[in-house]
XYZ file of C-alpha atoms in Angstrom:
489
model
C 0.000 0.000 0.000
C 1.265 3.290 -1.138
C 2.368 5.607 1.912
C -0.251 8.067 1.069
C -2.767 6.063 1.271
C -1.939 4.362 4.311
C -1.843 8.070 5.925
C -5.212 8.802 4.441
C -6.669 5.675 5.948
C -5.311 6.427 9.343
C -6.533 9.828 9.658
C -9.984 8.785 8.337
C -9.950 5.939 11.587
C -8.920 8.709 14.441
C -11.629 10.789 13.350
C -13.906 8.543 14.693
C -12.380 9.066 18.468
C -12.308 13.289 17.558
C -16.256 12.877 17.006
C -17.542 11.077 19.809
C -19.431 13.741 20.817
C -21.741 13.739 17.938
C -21.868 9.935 18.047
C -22.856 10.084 21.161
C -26.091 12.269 19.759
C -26.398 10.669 16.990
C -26.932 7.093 18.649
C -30.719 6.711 16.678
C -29.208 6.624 12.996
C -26.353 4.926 13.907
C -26.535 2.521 11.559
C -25.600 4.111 7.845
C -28.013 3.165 4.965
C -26.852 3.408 1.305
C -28.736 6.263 -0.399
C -30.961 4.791 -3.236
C -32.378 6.377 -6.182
C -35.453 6.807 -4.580
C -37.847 8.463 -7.331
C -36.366 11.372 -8.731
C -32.966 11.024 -6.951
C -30.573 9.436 -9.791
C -26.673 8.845 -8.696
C -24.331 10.441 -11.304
C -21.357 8.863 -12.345
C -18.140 10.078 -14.082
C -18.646 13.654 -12.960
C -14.775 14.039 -12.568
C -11.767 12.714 -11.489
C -13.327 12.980 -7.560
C -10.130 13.365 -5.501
C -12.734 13.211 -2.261
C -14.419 9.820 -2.977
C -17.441 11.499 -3.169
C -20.543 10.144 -4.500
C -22.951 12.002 -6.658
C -26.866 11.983 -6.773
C -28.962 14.910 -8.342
C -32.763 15.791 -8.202
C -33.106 17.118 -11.959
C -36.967 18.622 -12.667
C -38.674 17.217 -15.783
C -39.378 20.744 -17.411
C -36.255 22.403 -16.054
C -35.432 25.294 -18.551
C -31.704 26.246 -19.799
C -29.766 28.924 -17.246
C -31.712 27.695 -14.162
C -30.179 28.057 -10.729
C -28.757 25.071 -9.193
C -28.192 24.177 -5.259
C -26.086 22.356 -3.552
C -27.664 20.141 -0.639
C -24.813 18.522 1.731
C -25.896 16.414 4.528
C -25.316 15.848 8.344
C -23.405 12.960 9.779
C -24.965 9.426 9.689
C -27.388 10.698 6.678
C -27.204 10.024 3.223
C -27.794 12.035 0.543
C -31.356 10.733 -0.258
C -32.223 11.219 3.461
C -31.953 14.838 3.092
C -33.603 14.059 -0.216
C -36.176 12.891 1.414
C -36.811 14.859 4.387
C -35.213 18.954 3.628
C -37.893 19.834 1.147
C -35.164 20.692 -1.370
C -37.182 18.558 -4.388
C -40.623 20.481 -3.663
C -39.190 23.759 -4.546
C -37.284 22.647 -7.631
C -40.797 21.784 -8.898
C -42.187 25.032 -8.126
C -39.470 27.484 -9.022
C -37.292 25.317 -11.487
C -33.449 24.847 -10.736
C -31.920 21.319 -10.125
C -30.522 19.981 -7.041
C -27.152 18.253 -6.558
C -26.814 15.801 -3.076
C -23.079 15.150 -2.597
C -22.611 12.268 -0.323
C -19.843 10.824 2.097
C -19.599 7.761 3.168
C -17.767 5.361 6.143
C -15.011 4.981 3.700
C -14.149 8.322 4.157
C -15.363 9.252 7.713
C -16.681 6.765 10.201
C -19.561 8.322 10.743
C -19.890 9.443 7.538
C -19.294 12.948 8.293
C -18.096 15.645 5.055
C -14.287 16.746 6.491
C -14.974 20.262 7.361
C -12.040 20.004 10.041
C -9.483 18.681 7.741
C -7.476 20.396 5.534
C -6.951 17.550 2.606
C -10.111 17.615 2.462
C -11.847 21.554 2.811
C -9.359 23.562 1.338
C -9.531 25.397 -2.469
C -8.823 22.255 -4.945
C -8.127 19.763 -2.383
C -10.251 16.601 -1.430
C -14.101 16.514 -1.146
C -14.377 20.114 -1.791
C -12.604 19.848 -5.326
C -15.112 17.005 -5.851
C -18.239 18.782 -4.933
C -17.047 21.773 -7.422
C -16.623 19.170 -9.938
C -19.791 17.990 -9.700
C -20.933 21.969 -9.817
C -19.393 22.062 -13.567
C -21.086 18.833 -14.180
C -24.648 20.568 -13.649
C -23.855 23.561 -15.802
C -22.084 21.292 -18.420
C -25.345 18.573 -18.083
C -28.418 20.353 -17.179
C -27.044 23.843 -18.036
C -27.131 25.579 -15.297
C -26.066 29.113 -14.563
C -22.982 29.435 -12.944
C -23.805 32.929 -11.716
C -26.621 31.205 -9.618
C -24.880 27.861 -7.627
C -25.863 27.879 -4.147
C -24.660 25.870 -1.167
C -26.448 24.297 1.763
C -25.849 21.928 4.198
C -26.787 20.688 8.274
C -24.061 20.064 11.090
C -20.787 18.737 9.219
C -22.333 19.352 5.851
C -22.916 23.310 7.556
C -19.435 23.170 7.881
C -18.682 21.990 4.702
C -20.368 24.657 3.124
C -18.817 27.365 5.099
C -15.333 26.280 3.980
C -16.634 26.333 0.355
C -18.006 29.716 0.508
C -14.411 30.564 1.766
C -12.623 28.414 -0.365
C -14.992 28.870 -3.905
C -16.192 32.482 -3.448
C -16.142 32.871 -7.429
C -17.917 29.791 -7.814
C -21.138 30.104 -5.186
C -23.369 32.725 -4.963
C -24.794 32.103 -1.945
C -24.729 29.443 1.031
C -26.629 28.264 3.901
C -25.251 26.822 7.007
C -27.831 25.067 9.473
C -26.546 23.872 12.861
C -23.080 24.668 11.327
C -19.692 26.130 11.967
C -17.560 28.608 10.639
C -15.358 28.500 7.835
C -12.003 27.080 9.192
C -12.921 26.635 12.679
C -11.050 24.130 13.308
C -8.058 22.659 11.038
C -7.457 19.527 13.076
C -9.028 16.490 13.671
C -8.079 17.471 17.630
C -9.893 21.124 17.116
C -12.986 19.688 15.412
C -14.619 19.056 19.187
C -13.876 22.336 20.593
C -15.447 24.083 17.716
C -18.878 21.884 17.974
C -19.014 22.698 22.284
C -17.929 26.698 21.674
C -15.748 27.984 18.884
C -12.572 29.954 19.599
C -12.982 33.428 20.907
C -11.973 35.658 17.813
C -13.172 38.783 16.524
C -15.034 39.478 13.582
C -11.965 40.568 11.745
C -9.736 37.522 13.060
C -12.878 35.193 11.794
C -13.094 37.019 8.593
C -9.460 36.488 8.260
C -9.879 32.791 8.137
C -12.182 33.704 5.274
C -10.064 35.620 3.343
C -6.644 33.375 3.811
C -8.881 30.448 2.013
C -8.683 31.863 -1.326
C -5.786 34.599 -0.849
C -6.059 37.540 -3.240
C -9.875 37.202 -3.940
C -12.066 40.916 -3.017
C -15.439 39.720 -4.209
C -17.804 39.621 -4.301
C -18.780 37.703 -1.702
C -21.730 34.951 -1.266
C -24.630 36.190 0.124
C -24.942 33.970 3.395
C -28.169 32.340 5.419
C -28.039 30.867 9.187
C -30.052 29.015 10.615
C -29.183 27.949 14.507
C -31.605 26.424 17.250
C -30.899 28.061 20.804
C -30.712 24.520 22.570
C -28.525 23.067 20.173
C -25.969 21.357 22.131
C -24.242 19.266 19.479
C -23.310 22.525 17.766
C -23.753 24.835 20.121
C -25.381 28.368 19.397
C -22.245 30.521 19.870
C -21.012 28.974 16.305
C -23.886 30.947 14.921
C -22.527 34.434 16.460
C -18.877 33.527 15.610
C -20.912 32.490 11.843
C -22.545 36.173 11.645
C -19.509 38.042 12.711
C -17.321 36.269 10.227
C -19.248 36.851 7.253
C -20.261 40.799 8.067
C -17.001 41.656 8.767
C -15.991 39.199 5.008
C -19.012 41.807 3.436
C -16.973 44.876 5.743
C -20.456 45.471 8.094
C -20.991 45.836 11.647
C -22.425 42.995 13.956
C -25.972 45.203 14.572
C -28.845 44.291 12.411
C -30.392 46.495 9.730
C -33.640 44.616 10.825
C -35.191 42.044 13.052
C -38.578 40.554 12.795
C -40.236 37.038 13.871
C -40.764 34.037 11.810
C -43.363 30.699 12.373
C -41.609 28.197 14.700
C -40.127 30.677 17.557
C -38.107 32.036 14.906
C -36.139 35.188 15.209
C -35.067 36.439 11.253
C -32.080 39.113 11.909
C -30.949 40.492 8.380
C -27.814 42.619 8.100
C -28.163 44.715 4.604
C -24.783 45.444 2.294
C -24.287 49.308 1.266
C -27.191 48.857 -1.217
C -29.620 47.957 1.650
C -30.039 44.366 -0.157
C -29.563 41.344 2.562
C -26.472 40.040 2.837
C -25.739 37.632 6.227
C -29.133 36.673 7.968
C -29.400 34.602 10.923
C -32.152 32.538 11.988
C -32.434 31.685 15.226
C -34.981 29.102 16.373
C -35.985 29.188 20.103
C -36.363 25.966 21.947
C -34.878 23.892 18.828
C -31.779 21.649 19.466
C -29.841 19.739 16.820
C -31.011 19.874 13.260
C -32.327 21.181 9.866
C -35.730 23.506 10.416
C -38.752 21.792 9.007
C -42.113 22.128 8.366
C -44.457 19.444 6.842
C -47.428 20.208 4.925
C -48.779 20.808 1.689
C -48.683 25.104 1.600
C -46.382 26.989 -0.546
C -44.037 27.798 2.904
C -44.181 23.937 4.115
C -41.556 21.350 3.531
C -40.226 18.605 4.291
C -40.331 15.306 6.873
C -39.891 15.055 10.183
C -37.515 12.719 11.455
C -33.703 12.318 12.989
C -32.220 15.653 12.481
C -35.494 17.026 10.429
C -37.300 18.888 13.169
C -40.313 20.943 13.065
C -40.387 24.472 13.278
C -40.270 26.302 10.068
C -39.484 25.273 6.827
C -35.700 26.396 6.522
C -35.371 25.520 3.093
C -38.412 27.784 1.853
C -37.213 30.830 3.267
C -33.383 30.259 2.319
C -34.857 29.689 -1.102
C -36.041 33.023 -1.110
C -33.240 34.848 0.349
C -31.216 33.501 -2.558
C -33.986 34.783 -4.783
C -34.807 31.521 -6.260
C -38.803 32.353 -6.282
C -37.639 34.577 -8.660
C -36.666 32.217 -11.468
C -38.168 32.124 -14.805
C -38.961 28.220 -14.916
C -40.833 28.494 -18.514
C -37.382 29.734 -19.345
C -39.172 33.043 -20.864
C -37.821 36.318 -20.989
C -38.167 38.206 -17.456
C -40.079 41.556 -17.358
C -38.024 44.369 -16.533
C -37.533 45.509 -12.533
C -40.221 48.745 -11.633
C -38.565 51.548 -10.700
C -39.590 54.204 -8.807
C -40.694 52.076 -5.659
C -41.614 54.749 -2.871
C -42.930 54.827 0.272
C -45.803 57.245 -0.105
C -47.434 57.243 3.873
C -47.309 55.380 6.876
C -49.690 54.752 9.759
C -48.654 52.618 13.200
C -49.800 49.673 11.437
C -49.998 50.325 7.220
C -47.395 51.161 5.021
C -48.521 52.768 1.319
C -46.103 51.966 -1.694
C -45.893 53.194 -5.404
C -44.044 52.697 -8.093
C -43.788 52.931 -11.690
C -45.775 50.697 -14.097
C -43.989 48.120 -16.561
C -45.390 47.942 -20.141
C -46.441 44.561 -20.535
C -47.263 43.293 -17.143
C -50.369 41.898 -15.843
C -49.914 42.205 -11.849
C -47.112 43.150 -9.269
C -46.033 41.353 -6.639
C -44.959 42.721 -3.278
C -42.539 41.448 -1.089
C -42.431 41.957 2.807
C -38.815 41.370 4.253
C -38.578 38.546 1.388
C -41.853 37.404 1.481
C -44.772 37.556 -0.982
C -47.414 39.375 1.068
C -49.912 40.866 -2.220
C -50.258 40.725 -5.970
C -52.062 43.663 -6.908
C -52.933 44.692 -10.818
C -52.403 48.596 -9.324
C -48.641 50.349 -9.238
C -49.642 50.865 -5.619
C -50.186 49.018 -2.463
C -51.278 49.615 1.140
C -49.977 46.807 3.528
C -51.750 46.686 6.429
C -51.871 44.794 9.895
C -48.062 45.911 10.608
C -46.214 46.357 14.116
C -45.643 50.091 15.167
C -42.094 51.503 15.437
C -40.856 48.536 13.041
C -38.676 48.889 10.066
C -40.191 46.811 7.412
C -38.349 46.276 3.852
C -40.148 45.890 0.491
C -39.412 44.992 -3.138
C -41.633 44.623 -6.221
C -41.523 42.783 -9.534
C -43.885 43.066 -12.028
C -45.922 39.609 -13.496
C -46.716 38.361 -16.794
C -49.682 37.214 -18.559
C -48.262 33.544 -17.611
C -47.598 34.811 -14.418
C -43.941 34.258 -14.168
C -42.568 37.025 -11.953
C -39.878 39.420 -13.504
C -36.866 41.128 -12.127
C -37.317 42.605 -8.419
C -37.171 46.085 -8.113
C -34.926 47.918 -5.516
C -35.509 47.393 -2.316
C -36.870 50.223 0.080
C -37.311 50.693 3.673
C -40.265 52.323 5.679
C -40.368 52.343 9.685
C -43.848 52.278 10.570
C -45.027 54.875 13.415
C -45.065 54.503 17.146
C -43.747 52.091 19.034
C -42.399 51.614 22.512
C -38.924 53.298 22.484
C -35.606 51.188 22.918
C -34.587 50.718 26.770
C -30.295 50.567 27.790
C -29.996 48.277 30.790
C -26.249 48.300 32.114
C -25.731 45.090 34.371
C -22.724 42.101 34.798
C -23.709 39.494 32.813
C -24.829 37.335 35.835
C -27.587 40.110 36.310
C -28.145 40.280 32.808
C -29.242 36.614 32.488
C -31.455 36.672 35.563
C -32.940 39.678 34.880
C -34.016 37.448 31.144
C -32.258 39.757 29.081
C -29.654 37.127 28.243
C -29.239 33.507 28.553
C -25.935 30.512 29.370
C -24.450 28.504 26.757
C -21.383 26.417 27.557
C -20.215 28.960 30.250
C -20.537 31.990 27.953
C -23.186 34.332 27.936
C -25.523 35.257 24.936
C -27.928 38.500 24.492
C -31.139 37.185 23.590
C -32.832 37.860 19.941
C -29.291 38.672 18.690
C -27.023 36.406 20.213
C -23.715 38.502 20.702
C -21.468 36.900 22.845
C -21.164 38.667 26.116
C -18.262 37.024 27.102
C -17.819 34.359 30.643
C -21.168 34.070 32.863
C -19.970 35.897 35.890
C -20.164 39.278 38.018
C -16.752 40.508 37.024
C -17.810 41.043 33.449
C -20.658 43.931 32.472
C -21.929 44.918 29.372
C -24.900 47.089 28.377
C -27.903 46.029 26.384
C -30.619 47.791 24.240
C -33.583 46.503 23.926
C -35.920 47.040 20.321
C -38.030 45.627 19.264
C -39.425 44.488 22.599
C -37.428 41.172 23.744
C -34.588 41.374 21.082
C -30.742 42.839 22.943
C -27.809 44.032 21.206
C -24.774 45.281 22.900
C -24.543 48.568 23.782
C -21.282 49.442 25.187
C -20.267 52.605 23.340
C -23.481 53.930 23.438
C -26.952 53.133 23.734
C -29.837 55.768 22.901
C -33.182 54.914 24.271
C-alpha cells in the first residue's frame, strides 16, 4: 500500500475518536443506509476525477429550462444524501421554481460516521479533497443540465454546515450564496483534535480575526462575496449556538459590516429572522435563530407553498428552513418556462405610513399583468395597481419591500430595488447596564457552555460571571444588542 494512502486511511480511523461527541447524539441513525435512487434522486457517475471519494446523486426537474439556478444540498453525519432528499424539502421547490438539485454524499469509507471533512485540511481547502469534488460535480450541472454558474448555491446541516462554510471561503467565485444550518464557521477548526472544541464553543476571535480565516482560504480574492443564510436552534448542544454568532460576525465583517442588524422581525416556529443589509440595503448575512430547537435542519411538513419537508432524525419541526433560504437567494424569482423576465419597476416609494400600514408606489412596466410585493422577502400581495397599502403591521418597526412586475403567464420578472419604511409609534428602545450574571437573571440574556448570549441577537457577552458587564438595548421588545459605546433609548 502506497504511503499516502496508508496516511489517508489512518486519519480517516482517528476521526472517529475526535467525534464522539456527535456519536454520542447521533446514537438513533447509527446505523448508515446506502442512499438509493429513490424516485427522482438518480446517482451520477463520471462527474470528474473525484479526488474526495465522493458520490454524486442529483434531483433534476422534468421541465427544467436552460440557465436555471442550481443548489447544492450537503448532509449531516450518519445521513445520506437521499435522506436529506427525502426529508429537507429541497425537491418540492425545484418543482415550483425550477433549478436542479445536486446531493453530494460521504460515506464510512471516508469518515466513520460518515461525516463531510470540514475540520481537515486535505479535504476543505480550495482544490483539495471533497471540496474539489463537490465543485466538480458543480461544472457537471452547468455542463449537463445547463445551469447558470452565476446562480450555484450551497447548503448543508451540522458537518455538511461546515462543509459549506469552507466552500463559501474556499470557492467564493464559484457560489453565490450558502446556507449553514446547525453549522460552523469556515475554518474553525483545522485539526481532527480542534474539530470538538469548535462543535461545544468555537474559539474566541473577533469578527476581523474570523473574517481572516475567510479571506486566507482563497488569498487575493475581493469579491464579491456569497450572500450567506443561518439558521441555529438556541438549545442546540451538538453545535452549540455561539457557532452561529462567531458564523454572523465572520461573514459581516468578510461583506466589511458591523455585527448590529439592519432589521429584526419574527418568523413561524419561535423564529427570530435578523438580516444585516450590504451598502445597497439588499440582505447580505441573515441569521435565523430558532428558540427551543436543538440539533437539526428547520422543518415544516405540509402541503402550503411555505411547508416542507419530513420530520424525522435531524429534520425537526419548526419552520421550513429551506423555503425561506430559497427566497433569500432569490430563487422564487426564477423564470422556470425559461421566458424572458419583465423588466424591474422603478420608482418604488414609500408614499405614507400609519402605526400599522405602510402605502407603496411605483412605476408601471409595459407589458405586465400584476405586481407582486414582497415583505422582508416574502410575498405578502399581488395587486394589478402600481400601488399598495400593507396593512396589519407592528408600530415603530422597520419593514423592507421589493416589487416585480408579473406576466400574462404569471412568471414574476426582475425585483425592483428594495426600500425601507419604519412604521409609526412604538415603545422606544430601553439601555440596561448590568454584569452578565444580572443580565441573564434579569431574562435579558441567557448561558451557553459557560458563555453568555444577548437574547434575539445572540452577541457573545463574554464568561457568565459578576466581574464582566456589558450594556444592552432593547428594540423591538425582547430582542438585545450590545450597547457598550453607546446606547440611545
Amino acid at each position: 500500500m502506497r504511503p499516502s494512502i496508508l496516511r489517508r486511511l489512518l486519519r480517516r480511523v482517528a476521526a472517529a475518536a475526535v467525534l464522539a461527541l456527535v456519536a454520542a447524539t447521533l446514537s438513533t441513525a447509527a446505523t448508515v443506509r446506502p442512499a438509493a435512487a429513490a424516485g427522482g434522486l438518480q446517482q451520477v457517475t463520471g462527474f470528474g476525477s473525484n479526488p474526495g471519494n465522493l458520490q454524486m446523486y442529483a434531483y433534476v426537474p422534468s421541465a427544467l429550462s436552460a440557465n436555471a439556478p442550481l443548489v447544492v444540498a450537503l448532509h449531516g453525519c450518519t445521513q445520506t444524501a437521499n435522506d436529506y432528499y427525502t426529508s429537507s424539502g429541497w425537491p418540492k421547490y425545484a418543482d415550483l421554481w425550477g433549478f436542479a438539485v445536486v446531493f453530494p454524499q460521504t460515506t464510512a469509507a471516508n469518515n466513520p460516521l460518515s461525516c463531510f471533512g470540514w475540520f481537515d485540511p486535505a479535504e476543505d481547502g480550495r482544490g483539495r479533497g471533497e471540496a474539489a469534488s463537490i465543485v466538480q460535480m458543480v461544472e457537471y450541472a452547468k455542463q449537463r443540465y445547463g445551469s447558470d454558474g452565476r446562480r450555484v448555491y450551497v447548503t448543508g446541516l451540522s458537518a455538511g454546515g461546515g462543509m459549506t462554510a469552507d466552500l463559501l471561503a474556499a470557492y467564493p467565485d464559484v457560489f453565490a450564496g450558502g446556507s449553514v444550518a446547525s453549522g460552523l464557521p469556515a475554518q474553525c477548526a483545522t485539526s481532527q483534535a480542534g474539530a470538538s472544541g469548535c462543535q461545544t464553543g468555537p474559539q474566541k476571535l473577533t469578527p476581523a480575526q474570523w473574517g481572516d480565516k475567510v479571506r486566507g482560504a482563497y488569498p487575493g480574492y475581493a469579491g464579491p462575496w456569497p450572500r450567506v443564510a443561518i439558521w441555529q436552534g438556541t438549545a442546540d448542544y451538538t453545535v452549540y449556538p455561539a457557532n452561529a454568532t462567531a458564523l454572523r460576525d465572520q461573514w459581516t465583517d468578510v461583506w466589511g459590516l458591523g455585527q448590529t442588524p439592519s432589521a429584526t422581525d419574527s418568523l413561524p416556529g419561535g423564529t427570530t429572522r435578523s438580516v444585516y443589509d450590504d451598502t445597497s440595503g439588499n440582505p447580505a448575512v441573515v441569521t435565523y435563530s430558532v428558540a427551543g430547537m436543538g440539533h437539526g435542519l428547520a422543518v415544516s411538513p405540509g402541503s402550503g407553498t411555505e411547508s416542507c419537508g419530513a420530520t424525522g432524525a435531524y429534520f425537526l419541526n419548526a419552520v421550513c428552513s429551506t423555503y425561506h433560504t430559497g427566497v433569500f437567494w432569490g430563487l422564487d424569482q426564477g423564470v422556470p418556462g425559461g421566458g424572458e423576465q419583465l423588466p424591474a419597476p422603478s420608482g418604488l416609494r414609500v408614499t405614507a405610513v400609519t402605526a400599522d400600514s405602510v402605502s407603496l408606489a411605483w412605476d408601471t412596466v409595459a407589458g405586465a399583468g400584476a405586481y407582486a410585493v414582497r415583505r422582508d422577502g416574502v410575498k405578502v400581495a399581488t395587486t394589478a395597481s402600481p400601488s399598495y397599502t400593507d396593512p396589519g403591521l407592528t408600530a415603530g418597526t422597520a419593514y423592507r419591500y421589493t416589487v416585480a412586475a408579473v406576466d400574462g403567464t404569471g412568471t414574476p420578472g426582475t425585483a425592483s430595488a428594495q426600500v425601507t419604511a419604519t412604521t409609526a409609534g412604538g415603545a422606544p428602545a430601553r439601555c440596561f447596564t448590568a454584569t452578565n450574571y444580572a443580565q441573564v437573571a434579569a431574562g435579558r440574556a441567557r448561558t451557553a457552555g459557560g458563555y453568555v448570549y444577548a437574547n434575539g441577537s445572540d452577541e457573545n457577552m463574554g464568561l457568565y460571571n459578576v466581574f464582566v458587564t456589558h450594556t444592552l438595548r432593547e428594540s423591538p421588545p425582547g430582542y438585545f444588542v450590545i450597547a457598550d459605546t453607546g446606547c440611545t433609548a
